[in-house]
Coordinates of C-alpha atoms and ligand atoms in Angstrom, one line a residue:
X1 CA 0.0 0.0 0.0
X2 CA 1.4 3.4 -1.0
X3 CA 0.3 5.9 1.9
X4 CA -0.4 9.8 1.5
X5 CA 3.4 9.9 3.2
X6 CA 4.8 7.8 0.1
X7 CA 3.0 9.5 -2.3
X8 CA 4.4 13.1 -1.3
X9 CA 8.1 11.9 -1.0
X10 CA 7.9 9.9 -4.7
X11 CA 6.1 13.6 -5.8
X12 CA 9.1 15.6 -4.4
X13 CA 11.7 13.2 -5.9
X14 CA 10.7 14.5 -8.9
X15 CA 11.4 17.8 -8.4
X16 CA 14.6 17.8 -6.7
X17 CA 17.9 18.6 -8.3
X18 CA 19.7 16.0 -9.7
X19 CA 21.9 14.7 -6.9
X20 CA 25.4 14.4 -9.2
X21 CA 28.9 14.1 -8.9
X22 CA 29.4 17.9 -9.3
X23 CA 26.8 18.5 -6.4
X24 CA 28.4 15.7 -3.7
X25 CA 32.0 18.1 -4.8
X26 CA 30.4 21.2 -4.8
X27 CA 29.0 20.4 -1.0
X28 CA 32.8 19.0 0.3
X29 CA 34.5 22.0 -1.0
X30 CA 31.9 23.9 1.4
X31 CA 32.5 21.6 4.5
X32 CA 36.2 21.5 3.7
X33 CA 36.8 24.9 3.3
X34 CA 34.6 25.7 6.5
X35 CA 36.3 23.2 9.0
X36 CA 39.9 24.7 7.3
X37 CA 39.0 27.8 8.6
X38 CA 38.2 26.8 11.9
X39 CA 39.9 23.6 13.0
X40 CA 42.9 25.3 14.6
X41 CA 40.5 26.5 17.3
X42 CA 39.5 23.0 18.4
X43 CA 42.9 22.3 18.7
X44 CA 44.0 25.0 20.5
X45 CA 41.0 24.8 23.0
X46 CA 40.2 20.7 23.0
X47 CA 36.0 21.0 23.7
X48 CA 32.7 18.2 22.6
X49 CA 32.3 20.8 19.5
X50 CA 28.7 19.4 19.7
X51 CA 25.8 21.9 18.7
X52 CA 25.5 25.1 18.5
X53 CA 22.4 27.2 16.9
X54 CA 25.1 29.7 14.9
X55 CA 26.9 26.5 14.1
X56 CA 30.0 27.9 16.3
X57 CA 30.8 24.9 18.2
X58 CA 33.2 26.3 20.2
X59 CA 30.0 27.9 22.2
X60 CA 29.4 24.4 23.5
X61 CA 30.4 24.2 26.8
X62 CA 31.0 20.7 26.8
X63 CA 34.6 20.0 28.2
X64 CA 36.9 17.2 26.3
X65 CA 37.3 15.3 29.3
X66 CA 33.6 15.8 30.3
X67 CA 31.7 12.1 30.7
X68 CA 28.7 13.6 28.1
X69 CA 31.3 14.3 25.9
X70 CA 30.8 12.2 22.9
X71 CA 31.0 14.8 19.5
X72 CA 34.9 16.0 19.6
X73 CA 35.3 13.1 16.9
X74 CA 33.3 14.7 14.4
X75 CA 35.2 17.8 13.4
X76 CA 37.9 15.4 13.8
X77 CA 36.9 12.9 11.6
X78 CA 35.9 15.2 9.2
X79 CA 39.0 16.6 9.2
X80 CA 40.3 13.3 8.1
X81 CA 37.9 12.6 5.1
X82 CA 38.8 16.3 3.9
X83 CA 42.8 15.1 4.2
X84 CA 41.7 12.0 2.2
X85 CA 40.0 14.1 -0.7
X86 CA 42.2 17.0 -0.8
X87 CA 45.4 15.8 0.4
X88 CA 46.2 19.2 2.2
X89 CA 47.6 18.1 5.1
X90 CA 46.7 21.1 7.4
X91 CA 43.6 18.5 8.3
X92 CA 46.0 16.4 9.8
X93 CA 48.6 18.2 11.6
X94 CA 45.7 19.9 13.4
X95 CA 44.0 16.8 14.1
X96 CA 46.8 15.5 15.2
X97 CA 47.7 18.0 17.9
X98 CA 44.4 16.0 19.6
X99 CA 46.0 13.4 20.5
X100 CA 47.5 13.3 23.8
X101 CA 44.3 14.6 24.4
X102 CA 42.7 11.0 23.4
X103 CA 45.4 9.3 25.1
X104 CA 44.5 10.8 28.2
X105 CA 40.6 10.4 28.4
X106 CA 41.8 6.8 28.0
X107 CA 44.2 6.4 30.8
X108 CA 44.0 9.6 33.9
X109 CA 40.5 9.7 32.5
X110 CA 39.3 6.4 32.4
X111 CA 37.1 6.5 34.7
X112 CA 34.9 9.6 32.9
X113 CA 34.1 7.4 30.0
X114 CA 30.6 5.8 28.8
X115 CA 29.0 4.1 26.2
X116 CA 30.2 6.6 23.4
X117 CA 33.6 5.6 23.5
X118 CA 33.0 4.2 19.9
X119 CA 31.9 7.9 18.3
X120 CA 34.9 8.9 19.8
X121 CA 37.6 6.3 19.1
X122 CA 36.5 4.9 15.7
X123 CA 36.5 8.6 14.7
X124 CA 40.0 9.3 15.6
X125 CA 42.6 6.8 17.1
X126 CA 41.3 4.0 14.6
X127 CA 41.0 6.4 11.6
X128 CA 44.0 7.3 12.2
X129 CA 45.6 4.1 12.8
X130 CA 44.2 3.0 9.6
X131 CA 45.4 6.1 7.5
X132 CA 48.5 6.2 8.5
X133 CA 49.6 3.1 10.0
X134 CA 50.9 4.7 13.3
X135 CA 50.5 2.1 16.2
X136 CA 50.5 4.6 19.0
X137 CA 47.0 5.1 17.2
X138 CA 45.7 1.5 17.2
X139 CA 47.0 0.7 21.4
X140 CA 44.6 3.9 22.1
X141 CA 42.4 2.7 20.1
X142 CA 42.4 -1.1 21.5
X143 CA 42.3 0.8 25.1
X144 CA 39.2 2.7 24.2
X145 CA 37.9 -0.9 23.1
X146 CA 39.0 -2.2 26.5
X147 CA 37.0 0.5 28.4
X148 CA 33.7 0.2 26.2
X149 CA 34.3 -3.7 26.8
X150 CA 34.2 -3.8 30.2
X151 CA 30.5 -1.8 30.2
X152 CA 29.2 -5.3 28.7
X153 CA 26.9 -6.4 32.1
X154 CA 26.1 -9.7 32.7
X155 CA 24.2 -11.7 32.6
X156 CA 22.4 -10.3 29.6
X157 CA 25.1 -8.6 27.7
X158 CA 24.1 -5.4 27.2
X159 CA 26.6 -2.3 27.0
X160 CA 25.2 0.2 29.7
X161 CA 24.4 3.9 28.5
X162 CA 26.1 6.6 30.5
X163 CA 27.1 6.6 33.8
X164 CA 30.7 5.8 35.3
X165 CA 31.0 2.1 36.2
X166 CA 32.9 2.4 39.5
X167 CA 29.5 3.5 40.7
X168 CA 25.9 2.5 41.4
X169 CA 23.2 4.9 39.8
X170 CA 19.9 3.7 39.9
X171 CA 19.3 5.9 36.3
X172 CA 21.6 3.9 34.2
X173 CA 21.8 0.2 35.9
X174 CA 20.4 -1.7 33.7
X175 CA 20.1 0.7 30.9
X176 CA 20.9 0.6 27.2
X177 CA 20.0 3.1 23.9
X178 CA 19.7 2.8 20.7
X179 CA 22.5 4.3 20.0
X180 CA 24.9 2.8 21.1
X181 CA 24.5 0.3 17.9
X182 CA 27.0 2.8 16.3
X183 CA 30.0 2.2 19.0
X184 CA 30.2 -1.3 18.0
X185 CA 32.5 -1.3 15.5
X186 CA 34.9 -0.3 17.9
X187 CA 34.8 -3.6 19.4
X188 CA 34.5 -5.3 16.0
X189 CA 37.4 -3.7 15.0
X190 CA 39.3 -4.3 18.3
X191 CA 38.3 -8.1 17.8
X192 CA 40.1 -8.1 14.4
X193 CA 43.2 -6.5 15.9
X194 CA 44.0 -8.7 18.4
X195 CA 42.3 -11.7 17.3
X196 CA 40.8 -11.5 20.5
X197 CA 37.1 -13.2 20.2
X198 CA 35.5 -11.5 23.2
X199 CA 35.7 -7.8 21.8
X200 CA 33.4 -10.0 19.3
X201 CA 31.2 -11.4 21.3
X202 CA 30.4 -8.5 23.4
X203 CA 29.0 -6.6 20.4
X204 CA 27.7 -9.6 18.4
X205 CA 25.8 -9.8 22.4
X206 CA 24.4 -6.2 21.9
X207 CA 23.7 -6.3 18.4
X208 CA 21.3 -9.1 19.6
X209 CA 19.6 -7.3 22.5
X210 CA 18.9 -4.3 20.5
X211 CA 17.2 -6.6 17.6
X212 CA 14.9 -8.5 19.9
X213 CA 14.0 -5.6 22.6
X214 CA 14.5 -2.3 20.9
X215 CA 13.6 -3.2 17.4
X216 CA 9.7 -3.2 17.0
X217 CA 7.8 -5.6 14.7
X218 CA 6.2 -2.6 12.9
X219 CA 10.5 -1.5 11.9
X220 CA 10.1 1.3 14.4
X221 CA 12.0 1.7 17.3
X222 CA 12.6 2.5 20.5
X223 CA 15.3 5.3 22.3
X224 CA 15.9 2.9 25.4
X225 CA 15.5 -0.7 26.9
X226 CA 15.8 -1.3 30.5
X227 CA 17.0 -5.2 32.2
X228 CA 17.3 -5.8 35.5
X229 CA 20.4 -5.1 36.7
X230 CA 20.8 -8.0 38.5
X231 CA 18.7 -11.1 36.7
X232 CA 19.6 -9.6 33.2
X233 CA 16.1 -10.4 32.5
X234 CA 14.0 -7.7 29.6
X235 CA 11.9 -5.1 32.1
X236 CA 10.9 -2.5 29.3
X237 CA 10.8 0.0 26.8
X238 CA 12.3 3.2 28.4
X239 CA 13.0 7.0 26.6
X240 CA 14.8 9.6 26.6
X241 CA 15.8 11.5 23.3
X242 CA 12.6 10.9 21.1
X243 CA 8.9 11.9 21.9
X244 CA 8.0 9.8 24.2
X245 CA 8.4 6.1 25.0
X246 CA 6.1 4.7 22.0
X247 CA 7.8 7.5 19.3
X248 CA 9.8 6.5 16.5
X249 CA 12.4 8.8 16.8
X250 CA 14.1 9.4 13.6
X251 CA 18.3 9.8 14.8
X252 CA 17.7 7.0 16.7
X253 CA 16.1 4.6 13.8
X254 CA 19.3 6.1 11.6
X255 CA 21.7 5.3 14.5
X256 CA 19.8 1.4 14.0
X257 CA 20.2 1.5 10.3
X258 CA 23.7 2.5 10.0
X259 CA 24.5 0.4 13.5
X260 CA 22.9 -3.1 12.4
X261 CA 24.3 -2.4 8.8
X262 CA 27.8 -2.2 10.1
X263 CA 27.4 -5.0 12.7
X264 CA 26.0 -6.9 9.1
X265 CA 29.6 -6.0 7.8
X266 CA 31.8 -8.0 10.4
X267 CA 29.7 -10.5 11.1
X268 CA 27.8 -11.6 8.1
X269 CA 24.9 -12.6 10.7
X270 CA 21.8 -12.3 7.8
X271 CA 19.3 -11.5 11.1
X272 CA 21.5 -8.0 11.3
X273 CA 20.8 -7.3 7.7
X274 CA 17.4 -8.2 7.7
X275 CA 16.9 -6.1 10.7
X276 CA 18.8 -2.7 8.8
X277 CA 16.6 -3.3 5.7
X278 CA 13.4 -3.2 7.6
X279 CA 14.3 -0.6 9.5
X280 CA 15.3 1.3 6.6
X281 CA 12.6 0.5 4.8
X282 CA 10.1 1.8 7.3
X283 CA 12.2 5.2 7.6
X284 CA 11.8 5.4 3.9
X285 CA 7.7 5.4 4.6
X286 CA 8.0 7.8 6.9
X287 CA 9.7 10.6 4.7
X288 CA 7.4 13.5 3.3
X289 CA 7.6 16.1 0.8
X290 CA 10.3 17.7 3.1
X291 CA 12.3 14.7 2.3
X292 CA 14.1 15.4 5.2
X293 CA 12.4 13.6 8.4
X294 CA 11.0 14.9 11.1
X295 CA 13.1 14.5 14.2
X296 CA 10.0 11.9 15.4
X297 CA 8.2 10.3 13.0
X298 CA 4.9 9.9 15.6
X299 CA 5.0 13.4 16.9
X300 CA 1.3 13.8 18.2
X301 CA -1.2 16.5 16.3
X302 CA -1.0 20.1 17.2
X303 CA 3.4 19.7 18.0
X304 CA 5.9 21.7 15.9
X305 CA 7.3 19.1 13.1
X306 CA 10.9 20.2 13.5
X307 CA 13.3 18.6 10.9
X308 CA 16.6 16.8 11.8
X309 CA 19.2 16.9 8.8
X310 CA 21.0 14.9 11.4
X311 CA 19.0 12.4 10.9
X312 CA 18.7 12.5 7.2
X313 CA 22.5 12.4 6.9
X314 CA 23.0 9.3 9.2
X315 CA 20.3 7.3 8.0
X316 CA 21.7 8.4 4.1
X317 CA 25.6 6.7 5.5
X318 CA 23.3 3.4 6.3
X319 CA 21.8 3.5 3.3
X320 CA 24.8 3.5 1.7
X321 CA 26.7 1.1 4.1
X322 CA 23.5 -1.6 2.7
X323 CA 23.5 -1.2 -0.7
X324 CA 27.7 -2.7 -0.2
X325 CA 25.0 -5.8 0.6
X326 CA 21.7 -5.0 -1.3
X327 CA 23.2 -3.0 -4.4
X328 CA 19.8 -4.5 -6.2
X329 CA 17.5 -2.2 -3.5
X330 CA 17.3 0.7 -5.8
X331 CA 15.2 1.8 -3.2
X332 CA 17.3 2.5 -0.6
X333 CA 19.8 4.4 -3.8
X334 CA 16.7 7.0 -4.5
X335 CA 16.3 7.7 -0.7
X336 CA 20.0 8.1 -0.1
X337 CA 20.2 10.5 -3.6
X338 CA 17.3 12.1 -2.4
X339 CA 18.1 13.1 1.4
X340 CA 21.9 14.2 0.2
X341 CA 20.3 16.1 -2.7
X342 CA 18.2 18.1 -0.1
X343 CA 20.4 18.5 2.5
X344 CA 22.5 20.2 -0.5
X345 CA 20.0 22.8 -0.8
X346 CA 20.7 26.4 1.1
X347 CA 17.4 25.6 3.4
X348 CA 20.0 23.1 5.3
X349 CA 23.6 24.1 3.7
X350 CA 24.7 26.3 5.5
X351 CA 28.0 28.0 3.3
X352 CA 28.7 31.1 5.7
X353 CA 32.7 30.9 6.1
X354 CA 32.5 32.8 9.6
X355 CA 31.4 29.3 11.3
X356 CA 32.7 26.0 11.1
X357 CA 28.1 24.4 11.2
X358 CA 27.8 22.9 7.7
X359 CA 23.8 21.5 8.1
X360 CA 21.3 23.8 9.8
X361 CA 18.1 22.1 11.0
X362 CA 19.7 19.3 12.9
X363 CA 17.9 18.5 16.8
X364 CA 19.3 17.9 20.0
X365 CA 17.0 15.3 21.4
X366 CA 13.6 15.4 23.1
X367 CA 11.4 18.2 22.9
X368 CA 12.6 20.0 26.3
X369 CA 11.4 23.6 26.9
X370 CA 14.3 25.6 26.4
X371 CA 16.4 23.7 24.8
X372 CA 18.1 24.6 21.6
X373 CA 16.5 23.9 18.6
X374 CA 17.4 23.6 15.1
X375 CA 20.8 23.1 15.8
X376 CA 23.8 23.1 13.8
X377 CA 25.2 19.5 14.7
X378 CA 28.9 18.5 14.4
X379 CA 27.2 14.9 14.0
X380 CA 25.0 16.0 11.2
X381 CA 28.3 17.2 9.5
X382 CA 30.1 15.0 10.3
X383 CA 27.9 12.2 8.5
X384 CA 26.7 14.4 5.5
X385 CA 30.8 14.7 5.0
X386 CA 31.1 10.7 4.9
X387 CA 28.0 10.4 2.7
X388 CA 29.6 13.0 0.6
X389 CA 33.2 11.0 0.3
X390 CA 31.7 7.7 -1.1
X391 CA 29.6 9.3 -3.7
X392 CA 33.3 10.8 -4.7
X393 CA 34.2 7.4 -4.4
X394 CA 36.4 7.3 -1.4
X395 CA 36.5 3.8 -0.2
X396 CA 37.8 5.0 3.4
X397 CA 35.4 4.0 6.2
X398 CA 36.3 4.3 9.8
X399 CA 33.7 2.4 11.1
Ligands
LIG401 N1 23.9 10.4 21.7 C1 23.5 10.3 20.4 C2 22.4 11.2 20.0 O1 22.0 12.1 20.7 O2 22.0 11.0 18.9

């Protein structure tokens, strides 16, 4: 059945721009150019560089060594795609000057860490181990591994979200998220290094939490799933970055996508592709004449349909991370041309020089009063930037 939904989004692909070559170049030059301008201040002054409404990043109060801190990578990371296409190796030296910086939330730090360990680490030390080589990368790396490891509670298996683990807080025990599908390849990756089969397991044990609690039969899903902390045993459906606890929120079905696509990648488990494709497939359904979603996708009548590009630009990566798998979903190649061809026009690029913020429109998380809105996200950048590299062809993935 083709709903009213499907019908405006097929409408509105016909009218976009053609999503070519020239456009995806056109868009990297932006970012590129952007981040050259402003990257030595992230150096100088090591911050999250998370969101900021004027897309200055550096306004984010967020410390480096902070425990919420999980959005320094970004900038980073897109500072290594731009080295990658353009070869200008400013990108690098600056990102470089990081990394004591790394190697020290890793060790003095340690403690001060949580679930995000894989935004941060897959982002730098192992994209940088795997550009260059340099091994002083990959042990920071493998320690970043180590401490994201070690959040694996048993008897269930799942990785807790937030929270130090020296210390009891009834909040997070027993608590996972969605997102946290995205720091696996950390541990993937970490398994594949050492030949070490429990960084494996321990995300392989995740992946499979996430499909049978979080993942609904309908291809939405939920922000959060709580276990009891000491049986391990499924208690329930929990929220707190979408609507509400029944919402789809659409950052979180993109962090699936992308997440179970990649877990699909190391493990070859067909369950983890079926699970991408039907969650992709049900994001696709969701997408209006906007084209990009709105940052729920079961917002109630009457509330504000805010946009997230962040989302848009995550779930296009996951797109493009399945059709490695699926390149017969032509599909999933429309939505992916379609999302990158919107977020290319000036409603969401954002081209001012004076700020590093590439995409407006990008959302923090659940609808607080107060809180920022219609970001500029160094996530939503960060992603759009990636997208952007393997239309140019670039065959470098940190994940
Ligand atoms: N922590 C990931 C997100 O807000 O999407």
């Amino acid at each position: 059945m083709t709903t009213k939904l499907q019908t405006d989004f097929i409408v509105r692909l016909a009218s976009l721009p053609q999503f070519t070559p020239k456009v995806a170049a056109e868009a990297f030059d932006v970012g590129a150019r952007k981040l050259r301008a402003h990257l030595h201040k992230l150096a100088d002054a090591p911050g999250a560089w998370g969101a900021d409404a004027a897309g200055e990043y550096w306004n984010d109060r967020e410390s480096f060594f902070s425990i919420a801190n999980w959005t320094s990578s970004f900038p980073l990371g897109t500072a290594l795609l731009a080295w990658v296409q353009t070869e200008d190796e400013y990108f690098l030296n600056q990102a470089l000057r990081l990394d004591p910086w790394y190697r020290r939330k890793v060790t003095e730090h340690a403690a001060d860490t949580m679930h995000d360990l894989g935004f941060l680490y897959s982002l730098y030390s192992v994209a940088f181990f795997k550009l260059t080589g340099d091994r002083m990368h990959r042990e920071t790396g493998l320690r970043a591994a180590e401490l994201l490891a070690a959040r694996s509670i048993p008897p269930a298996g799942y990785l807790q979200a937030w929270g130090r683990m020296d210390e009891y807080n009834p909040h997070f025990a027993g608590l996972a998220i969605i997102d946290c599908m995205m720091n696996l390849p950390l541990l993937y990756w970490a398994a594949e290094q050492t030949g070490e089969r429990r960084f494996y397991d321990v995300a392989f044990r995740h992946a499979e939490l996430t499909r049978l609690h979080f993942v609904r039969p309908d291809g939405s899903v939920c922000h959060a799933y709580r276990f009891d902390p000491a049986s391990g045993l499924p208690m329930r459906a929990e929220n707190a970055c979408g609507h509400n606890v029944t919402s789809h929120w659409a950052r979180g079905a993109a962090w699936a996508i992308y997440g179970f696509a990649l877990s699909y990648k190391y493990t070859k488990a067909p369950e983890h592709l079926q699970t991408a494709l039907k969650l992709a497939r049900k994001f696709i359904s969701h997408l209006d004449e906007e084209i990009v979603p709105l940052w729920d996708f079961r917002l109630p009548p009457g509330a504000e349909p805010l946009r997230d590009s962040s989302a848009a630009s995550i779930a296009a990566c996951g797109f493009d991370e399945l059709l490695r798998h699926v390149p017969d979903e032509s599909g999933l190649r429309k939505a992916k041309h379609a999302l990158l061809a919107r977020l290319c026009c000036p409603d969401y690029l954002d081209a001012d020089e004076s700020h590093p913020g590439l995409l407006r429109k990008g959302q923090i998380g659940d609808d607080v009063p107060g809180q920022a809105r219609n970001v500029h996200t160094s996530w939503g950048d960060y992603f759009f930037m990636e997208a952007l590299a393997c239309e140019l062809g670039s065959e470098t993935k940190f994940w």
